[in-house]
Amino acid sequence: MDSDYGIPRELSDLQKLRSLYKPELPPCLQGTTVRVELGDTTASADQSDAHTLSRSFPHTYGQPLAHFLRATAKVPDAQIINEHPTIRVGLVFCGRQSPGGHNVIWGLHDALKIHNPSSILLGFLGGSEGLFAQKTLEITDDILATYKNQGGYDLLGRTKDQIRTTEQVNAAMTACKDLKLDGLVIIGGVTSNTDAAQLAETFAEAKCPTKVVGVPVTLNGDLKNQFVETDVGYDTICKVNSQLISNVCTDALSAEKYYYFIRLMGRKASHVALECTLQSHPNMVIIGEEVAASKLTLFALTQQICDAVQARAEQDKYHGVMLLPEGLIESIPEVYALLQEIHGLLRSGISVENISSQLSPWASALFEFLPPFIRKQLLLQPESDDSAQLSQIETEKLLAHLVEAEMNKRSKEGTYKGKKFNAICHFFGYQARGSLPSKFDCDYAYVLGHICYHILAAGLNGYMATVTNLKHHVNKWRCGAAPITAMMTVKRYGRGPGASSIGKPAVNPSTVDLKGKAYQLLRQNAAKFLMDDLYRNPGPLQFDGPGADAKAVTLCVEDQDYMGRIKELQQYLDKVRTIVKPGCSQDVLKAALSAMSSLTAILSLISSPTNSGL
Amino acid sequence: MDSDYGIPRELSDLQKLRSLYKPELPPCLQGTTVRVELGDTTASADQSDAHTLSRSFPHTYGQPLAHFLRATAKVPDAQIINEHPTIRVGLVFCGRQSPGGHNVIWGLHDALKIHNPSSILLGFLGGSEGLFAQKTLEITDDILATYKNQGGYDLLGRTKDQIRTTEQVNAAMTACKDLKLDGLVIIGGVTSNTDAAQLAETFAEAKCPTKVVGVPVTLNGDLKNQFVETDVGYDTICKVNSQLISNVCTDALSAEKYYYFIRLMGRKASHVALECTLQSHPNMVIIGEEVAASKLTLFALTQQICDAVQARAEQDKYHGVMLLPEGLIESIPEVYALLQEIHGLLRSGISVENISSQLSPWASALFEFLPPFIRKQLLLQPESDDSAQLSQIETEKLLAHLVEAEMNKRSKEGTYKGKKFNAICHFFGYQARGSLPSKFDCDYAYVLGHICYHILAAGLNGYMATVTNLKHHVNKWRCGAAPITAMMTVKRYGRGPGASSIGKPAVNPSTVDLKGKAYQLLRQNAAKFLMDDLYRNPGPLQFDGPGADAKAVTLCVEDQDYMGRIKELQQYLDKVRTIVKPGCSQDVLKAALSAMSSLTAILSLISSPTNSGL
């Protein structure tokens, strides 16, 4: 170790106080005896992907769900893991830092040491590059002391997001073998967990004994599916951003002369923007998924905002706050197409200076229409997942620019008679993702860390640690693990009819569900938010007092608990089996048969591939 | 009243909780009986200004200090105000919103009603424009309910910062007469309090019975002098900014690839930047006062930052956080001179397009050297106080741009061998000034509101409400009032030798004292901050638990308590008088005479005009 990682550091009073906070564990993880119940084997959400998935992941697709239960739980098939040999576990931060990441390390370390004090936890220094180079730091209580409940990834650092090329995968496998790791825990978002699944499959294939575990940690909140209700960091990011958005709303209302255009970090999906809107009630939010679904052009979007500005001016209001997700730029159809052309040209080696002359006529026309600063940003190299460098593209400035131009035009034409439109632009992201994590994120991450241990103790490979029922108190949380392959989907590329080249299976970012309860809540209130300035300030993140236990609005309104329902269904099936045993009456059997036949007919119908796109 | 001001609004849980918080009062203001002690008459800090001041303010210069004491305090000359007739008071927000402003209203309202429930408090709607137009809202308990301890100025709103032209002053006087106001309370910073002093003088001259009171409320923290230790809002702004700066520091340390350049709101002086540095320990801060004092050019400043980047690269560190005050741009000597030329041309009616061709050769050379976005910003119309539009000039981008160019140059020349320099720029201001106020600001503002009442009850005109000993618990706070004219200085314009046209007296923004304890503390730690990444995260503003009572570092290290010392001196003088009464021994008299003669000789020497610039 040649770095200053893990060195104790000066903490502020509040940091010290936070470092002494000890998250609660759900009942099932308390003590040293945990019961593991392996449920049914898993399938992919979209049945049409099953074939591709089972071919790509022959060793790790179709594994069962795992539930972790109290030692005293009366579940027939669940086994208690009694043996806890010394194990060696490696842990790596992948991708963007997200508040709470440190607590996964802490939880895993605690669980390891409780079950066997000789077990070893090695942190890889500097992210995946540290993994490849085998640079490690042995995690101890002393080292953890000033990192408990603290933000950032600075205990270990992070670098590249990828463990994907053959070279990288081999380097990772060599590291695991050389360091004699029984487990490798990968902390990250959709891309990193896709890599984790791939690594698990490769390790299984190569008979490398290291088990790979993924942990859902990403501020974007876009690793979300049947098994994962939310990600570590999302709660904090939304709270810090909401604090700032609300402050800006108060500012707007006090000065009454500015429109604030605020772009929020969060990658392609608009989860952060949606949650912040529900917390702060700004005048308007542009949800990328909505723009993509209704194919709103840049022109239409500008008109929509201008109409809002004009409607407010008619009520003598010359201020307002507009939110937009950083992914918006890719959701606007014609800009997306332009970006595709640019990235294609960049990939084929065309230099930045020559791109504009090689664009198709329509793309070139759009490109020339855009202001110079945006043109420069659109020409940036795409990221490792082929998306544009969203954090670098100032969409908020582009929209403010277009809206200002349009308002001036309306003024000149006499259709707008109000005062001059003034915009101030902001990008909120970097200032939130290093925050002290909220209590929720501290708890969630710490519990996930514990689960990582139990996954390894159960000998599972290619799983993600999961906690469900999160909207309730910790003592109601359900702990489990799901095969990462069960969260994967296969993207079909190509837009023309017939063009359907099959993509690689991946844990894809979930988008905002336009039929979901959270989005519906927004739609119900959108008109009032726009006109009535119902600004609401959730205030700065609190660690003490009643505000400290607030949870994300989207988490609370979405009625998820998929894992709970899976268990409930299991109980029904068991009950049917108990009632309809050989020897039961003919009538009982008939009733059961009739009901089951109708149930299976319905289920077959609604889960057939033609309906799966619903 | 034709607006939606004062309408109850939806509060978040934390806002509700805050709205129930009731600030404590210092012992002297508890109950309904307050003793007022009028101290010695005041002078200006710089004796050479005395003549100009007494000529400009014949009615309000040289008034005595006022101390508010417990009814039981044993002070011979202090009088108890027993009569509390019904009075009518108007209140106006002037200038930029600052967290805590609402609590001044609340404190004043409470004090008015405690002493006479029939007294009336009128808030002017929409700042000084509402004052001129006599648009008022009668403040009631119901109206205050959802604004107690809340941020922003949205209960009343605000517009223009000025009450200065004859027309404006007359409109204000007419409003006070028409509304039969006994008092007018002006809430604002240096400019607004200068206006308040002028208004008080004009009212006295015109025998208008309305007494004018100023309250120090400005996030810039630059209304600071012998009588005023800090301003309402400064504490909150520094805490919110420090939270964000610290988050960015954590982010920098996690990703290890970016330099963050953060510009902070705070007008000409660097108080906010200094306090935030002492709270968060970023790698570097550029104090405008330091740049001005050592006449650092843009080139020298760039070199200094590049040397720091290079020194860090030699330790394999490619990240960092740099703070700069928004006023920096005016502190750089050659840019200041350029701005003076531009503003001169703008004032003489030259249009923006033609300015660059009319600049002097050297100014033109500098102008052309600057990147286009900065050129555009420098051409903006100056503000009402003749300074540049500091919030609109992206000095952080200018410096990042220059540093990047220089690092690339050094790379090419082979003098820098490290990785590429990457900068990300931020401006923190709007997102902080609408914040929920800190407990300190809530308390301070509420107490100041109470003091406003006692100033009016004592019949004082042209005073500012003051609280000193603020670094201690509320029960040790000293309440008083000082004539605003005693805080005024006269700026001498003209830079050449002999050129000394006399400016108008004004409450000028105080600059960071380069010999003060706070700045010294920074200097002692600057080298460590730069190289060792001693980042410290004060965390988000807390309202509960131990973190909630933290006070600004600058407030705590600066040993002010001027008002306390003035009282202490008074006690010594009284004691001497008691001991050396006619009849005392010749020896006692001789000793007293000798000591007094030497004391007065020393004081005359150090307070002579030639030394006043020390």
Coordinates of C-alpha atoms in Angstrom, one line a residue, chain B residues 110-402:
Chain B
D110 CA -44.0 40.3 19.4
A111 CA -42.3 43.2 21.2
L112 CA -44.9 45.7 19.9
K113 CA -47.8 43.6 21.0
I114 CA -46.3 42.7 24.4
H115 CA -46.0 46.4 25.3
N116 CA -49.3 47.5 23.7
P117 CA -51.6 45.1 22.0
S118 CA -53.1 48.1 20.0
S119 CA -49.8 48.9 18.3
I120 CA -49.7 48.1 14.6
L121 CA -47.0 46.7 12.4
L122 CA -47.3 47.2 8.6
G123 CA -45.1 45.4 6.2
F124 CA -44.4 47.0 2.9
L125 CA -45.1 44.7 0.0
G126 CA -42.4 44.3 -2.7
G127 CA -39.6 46.1 -1.0
S128 CA -38.8 49.8 -1.4
E129 CA -41.2 50.0 -4.4
G130 CA -44.0 49.0 -2.0
L131 CA -42.9 51.7 0.4
F132 CA -43.0 54.4 -2.3
A133 CA -46.4 53.0 -3.5
Q134 CA -47.7 52.6 0.1
K135 CA -48.6 48.9 -0.5
T136 CA -48.8 47.4 3.0
L137 CA -49.8 44.2 4.8
E138 CA -50.7 44.4 8.4
I139 CA -48.7 41.8 10.2
T140 CA -50.7 39.5 12.5
D141 CA -49.9 36.3 14.4
D142 CA -51.9 34.3 11.8
I143 CA -49.9 35.7 8.9
L144 CA -46.6 35.1 10.7
A145 CA -47.5 31.4 11.5
T146 CA -46.0 29.8 8.4
Y147 CA -43.1 32.3 8.2
K148 CA -41.5 31.9 11.6
N149 CA -37.9 30.7 11.3
Q150 CA -38.3 30.3 7.5
G151 CA -36.0 31.4 4.8
G152 CA -36.4 34.0 2.0
Y153 CA -38.2 37.3 2.0
D154 CA -41.3 36.0 0.5
L155 CA -43.7 37.1 3.2
L156 CA -43.3 40.7 1.9
G157 CA -41.0 40.3 -1.2
R158 CA -38.5 42.9 -2.2
T159 CA -37.5 44.8 -5.3
K160 CA -35.1 47.7 -5.8
D161 CA -32.4 48.2 -3.3
Q162 CA -32.5 52.0 -3.2
I163 CA -34.1 54.8 -1.2
R164 CA -31.7 57.5 -2.4
T165 CA -32.9 59.9 -5.0
T166 CA -34.8 62.9 -3.9
E167 CA -37.9 61.5 -5.5
Q168 CA -37.5 58.2 -3.6
V169 CA -36.8 59.9 -0.3
N170 CA -39.8 62.1 -0.7
A171 CA -42.0 59.2 -1.6
A172 CA -40.8 57.4 1.5
M173 CA -41.5 60.5 3.7
T174 CA -45.0 60.8 2.1
A175 CA -45.7 57.2 2.9
C176 CA -44.6 57.6 6.5
K177 CA -46.8 60.7 6.9
D178 CA -49.8 59.2 5.1
L179 CA -49.6 56.0 7.1
K180 CA -48.9 58.0 10.3
L181 CA -45.9 55.9 11.1
D182 CA -44.0 56.4 14.4
G183 CA -41.2 54.2 13.1
L184 CA -39.8 52.8 9.9
V185 CA -37.6 49.7 10.1
I186 CA -35.3 49.1 7.2
I187 CA -33.9 45.6 6.9
G188 CA -30.8 45.3 4.8
G189 CA -27.0 45.5 4.3
V190 CA -24.6 48.4 3.9
T191 CA -26.4 50.3 1.1
S192 CA -29.8 50.0 2.7
N193 CA -28.5 51.1 6.1
T194 CA -26.7 54.1 4.4
D195 CA -30.1 55.0 2.9
A196 CA -31.7 54.5 6.4
A197 CA -29.2 57.0 7.9
Q198 CA -29.9 59.5 5.1
L199 CA -33.7 59.1 5.6
A200 CA -33.4 59.6 9.3
E201 CA -31.5 62.9 8.7
T202 CA -34.0 64.1 6.1
F203 CA -36.9 63.2 8.4
A204 CA -35.3 65.0 11.3
E205 CA -34.6 68.1 9.2
A206 CA -38.2 68.1 7.8
K207 CA -39.6 67.5 11.3
C208 CA -41.3 64.3 10.1
P209 CA -42.0 62.4 13.3
T210 CA -41.2 59.0 12.0
K211 CA -38.0 57.5 13.5
V212 CA -35.9 55.4 11.2
V213 CA -34.2 52.2 12.4
G214 CA -31.8 50.0 10.5
V215 CA -31.2 46.3 11.0
P216 CA -28.0 44.5 9.8
V217 CA -29.3 41.7 7.6
T218 CA -27.0 40.6 4.7
L219 CA -25.6 37.3 3.7
N220 CA -22.4 39.0 2.6
G221 CA -21.4 39.5 6.3
D222 CA -19.8 42.8 5.2
L223 CA -21.8 45.1 7.5
K224 CA -19.3 44.7 10.3
N225 CA -17.7 47.3 12.6
Q226 CA -17.2 48.2 16.2
F227 CA -20.9 47.9 16.9
V228 CA -21.9 45.1 14.6
E229 CA -20.2 41.7 15.0
T230 CA -22.0 39.9 12.2
D231 CA -25.2 40.1 10.1
V232 CA -28.3 38.1 10.0
G233 CA -28.0 35.4 7.2
Y234 CA -24.2 35.2 7.1
D235 CA -24.1 32.2 9.5
T236 CA -26.7 30.3 7.4
I237 CA -25.1 31.1 4.1
C238 CA -21.6 30.0 5.3
K239 CA -23.0 26.8 6.7
V240 CA -25.0 25.9 3.6
N241 CA -22.1 26.8 1.3
S242 CA -19.6 24.9 3.6
Q243 CA -21.9 21.8 3.4
L244 CA -21.7 22.0 -0.4
I245 CA -18.0 22.8 -0.6
S246 CA -17.3 19.9 1.7
N247 CA -19.4 17.6 -0.4
V248 CA -17.4 18.7 -3.4
C249 CA -14.2 18.0 -1.5
T250 CA -15.3 14.5 -0.7
D251 CA -16.2 14.1 -4.3
A252 CA -12.8 15.3 -5.4
L253 CA -11.1 12.9 -3.1
S254 CA -13.3 10.0 -4.2
A255 CA -12.9 10.5 -8.0
E256 CA -9.3 11.9 -7.8
K257 CA -9.5 13.4 -11.2
Y258 CA -11.0 16.9 -11.0
Y259 CA -10.1 20.3 -9.8
Y260 CA -13.2 22.2 -8.6
F261 CA -13.2 26.0 -8.9
I262 CA -16.0 27.3 -6.8
R263 CA -17.1 31.0 -6.7
L264 CA -19.0 32.2 -3.7
M265 CA -21.6 34.9 -3.5
G266 CA -20.8 37.7 -1.0
R267 CA -20.2 40.9 -3.0
K268 CA -16.9 42.8 -2.8
A269 CA -15.6 41.4 0.5
S270 CA -14.3 37.8 1.0
H271 CA -16.0 37.2 4.4
V272 CA -18.1 34.2 3.1
A273 CA -15.1 32.6 1.3
L274 CA -12.9 33.0 4.5
E275 CA -15.5 31.5 6.8
C276 CA -16.3 28.6 4.4
T277 CA -12.6 27.9 4.2
L278 CA -12.2 27.7 7.9
Q279 CA -15.2 25.4 8.1
S280 CA -14.4 23.0 5.1
H281 CA -10.7 23.2 4.6
P282 CA -10.6 23.2 0.8
N283 CA -7.1 23.2 -0.8
M284 CA -7.0 26.8 -1.6
V285 CA -8.9 30.0 -1.3
I286 CA -8.2 33.3 -3.0
I287 CA -9.0 36.2 -0.7
G288 CA -9.8 39.3 -2.7
E289 CA -8.4 41.6 -0.1
E290 CA -5.1 39.7 -0.3
V291 CA -5.0 40.0 -4.1
A292 CA -5.7 43.7 -3.9
A293 CA -3.2 44.3 -1.1
S294 CA -0.4 42.5 -2.9
K295 CA -1.5 43.7 -6.3
L296 CA -1.5 40.3 -7.8
T297 CA -2.2 40.3 -11.5
L298 CA -4.3 37.8 -13.4
F299 CA -1.0 36.4 -14.7
A300 CA 0.5 36.1 -11.3
L301 CA -2.6 34.5 -9.9
T302 CA -2.7 31.9 -12.7
Q303 CA 0.9 31.1 -12.1
Q304 CA 0.2 30.7 -8.3
I305 CA -2.6 28.3 -8.9
C306 CA -0.6 26.4 -11.6
D307 CA 2.3 26.0 -9.1
A308 CA -0.1 24.6 -6.6
V309 CA -1.5 22.1 -9.1
Q310 CA 2.0 21.1 -10.1
A311 CA 3.2 20.7 -6.5
R312 CA 0.2 18.4 -5.9
A313 CA 0.8 16.5 -9.1
E314 CA 4.3 15.7 -7.8
Q315 CA 2.6 14.0 -4.9
D316 CA 0.4 12.1 -7.4
K317 CA -2.7 14.2 -6.5
Y318 CA -4.8 15.3 -9.5
H319 CA -7.8 16.7 -7.7
G320 CA -8.4 19.7 -5.5
V321 CA -10.9 22.4 -4.5
M322 CA -10.3 26.1 -5.0
L323 CA -12.6 28.8 -3.6
L324 CA -12.9 32.3 -4.8
P325 CA -15.2 35.2 -3.8
E326 CA -17.4 36.8 -6.5
G327 CA -15.7 40.1 -5.7
L328 CA -12.3 38.7 -6.7
I329 CA -12.6 40.0 -10.3
E330 CA -12.7 43.6 -9.0
S331 CA -9.7 43.0 -6.7
I332 CA -7.3 42.1 -9.6
P333 CA -5.7 45.4 -10.3
E334 CA -5.6 45.4 -14.1
V335 CA -9.1 44.0 -14.4
Y336 CA -10.4 46.6 -11.9
A337 CA -8.9 49.3 -14.1
L338 CA -10.4 47.8 -17.2
L339 CA -13.8 47.7 -15.5
Q340 CA -13.5 51.3 -14.5
E341 CA -12.8 52.2 -18.1
I342 CA -15.8 50.2 -19.3
H343 CA -18.1 51.6 -16.7
G344 CA -17.0 55.1 -17.5
L345 CA -17.8 54.5 -21.2
L346 CA -21.1 52.9 -20.4
R347 CA -22.0 55.9 -18.2
S348 CA -21.1 58.3 -21.0
G349 CA -23.7 56.5 -23.1
I350 CA -21.4 54.5 -25.4
S351 CA -23.2 51.4 -26.6
V352 CA -22.0 47.9 -25.6
E353 CA -21.0 47.1 -29.2
N354 CA -18.7 50.1 -29.4
I355 CA -17.0 49.9 -26.1
S356 CA -14.1 47.7 -27.1
S357 CA -13.0 50.1 -29.8
Q358 CA -13.0 53.1 -27.4
L359 CA -10.8 51.5 -24.7
S360 CA -7.3 52.8 -24.1
P361 CA -4.6 50.7 -25.8
W362 CA -3.6 48.8 -22.7
A363 CA -7.2 48.1 -21.6
S364 CA -8.0 47.0 -25.1
A365 CA -5.1 44.6 -25.1
L366 CA -6.3 43.0 -21.9
F367 CA -9.8 42.9 -23.1
E368 CA -8.9 41.1 -26.3
F369 CA -6.8 38.6 -24.3
L370 CA -9.8 37.5 -22.2
P371 CA -12.0 34.7 -23.5
P372 CA -15.3 35.8 -25.2
F373 CA -17.7 34.8 -22.4
I374 CA -15.9 37.0 -19.9
R375 CA -15.7 39.9 -22.3
K376 CA -19.5 39.8 -22.6
Q377 CA -19.9 39.7 -18.8
L378 CA -17.6 42.6 -18.2
L379 CA -19.7 44.7 -20.5
L380 CA -22.8 44.4 -18.3
Q381 CA -24.2 47.5 -16.8
P382 CA -22.7 48.2 -13.3
E383 CA -24.9 47.9 -10.3
S384 CA -26.5 50.7 -8.3
D385 CA -23.4 50.9 -6.1
D386 CA -21.1 51.3 -9.2
S387 CA -19.6 47.8 -8.8
A388 CA -19.7 45.3 -11.6
Q389 CA -22.5 42.7 -11.7
L390 CA -20.4 40.3 -9.7
S391 CA -22.9 37.5 -9.6
Q392 CA -22.9 37.4 -13.4
I393 CA -19.1 37.4 -14.0
E394 CA -17.8 33.8 -14.1
T395 CA -14.4 34.4 -12.6
E396 CA -14.1 30.7 -11.8
K397 CA -14.4 29.8 -15.4
L398 CA -11.9 32.5 -16.4
L399 CA -9.3 31.2 -13.9
A400 CA -10.0 27.5 -14.8
H401 CA -9.5 28.5 -18.5
L402 CA -6.2 30.3 -17.8

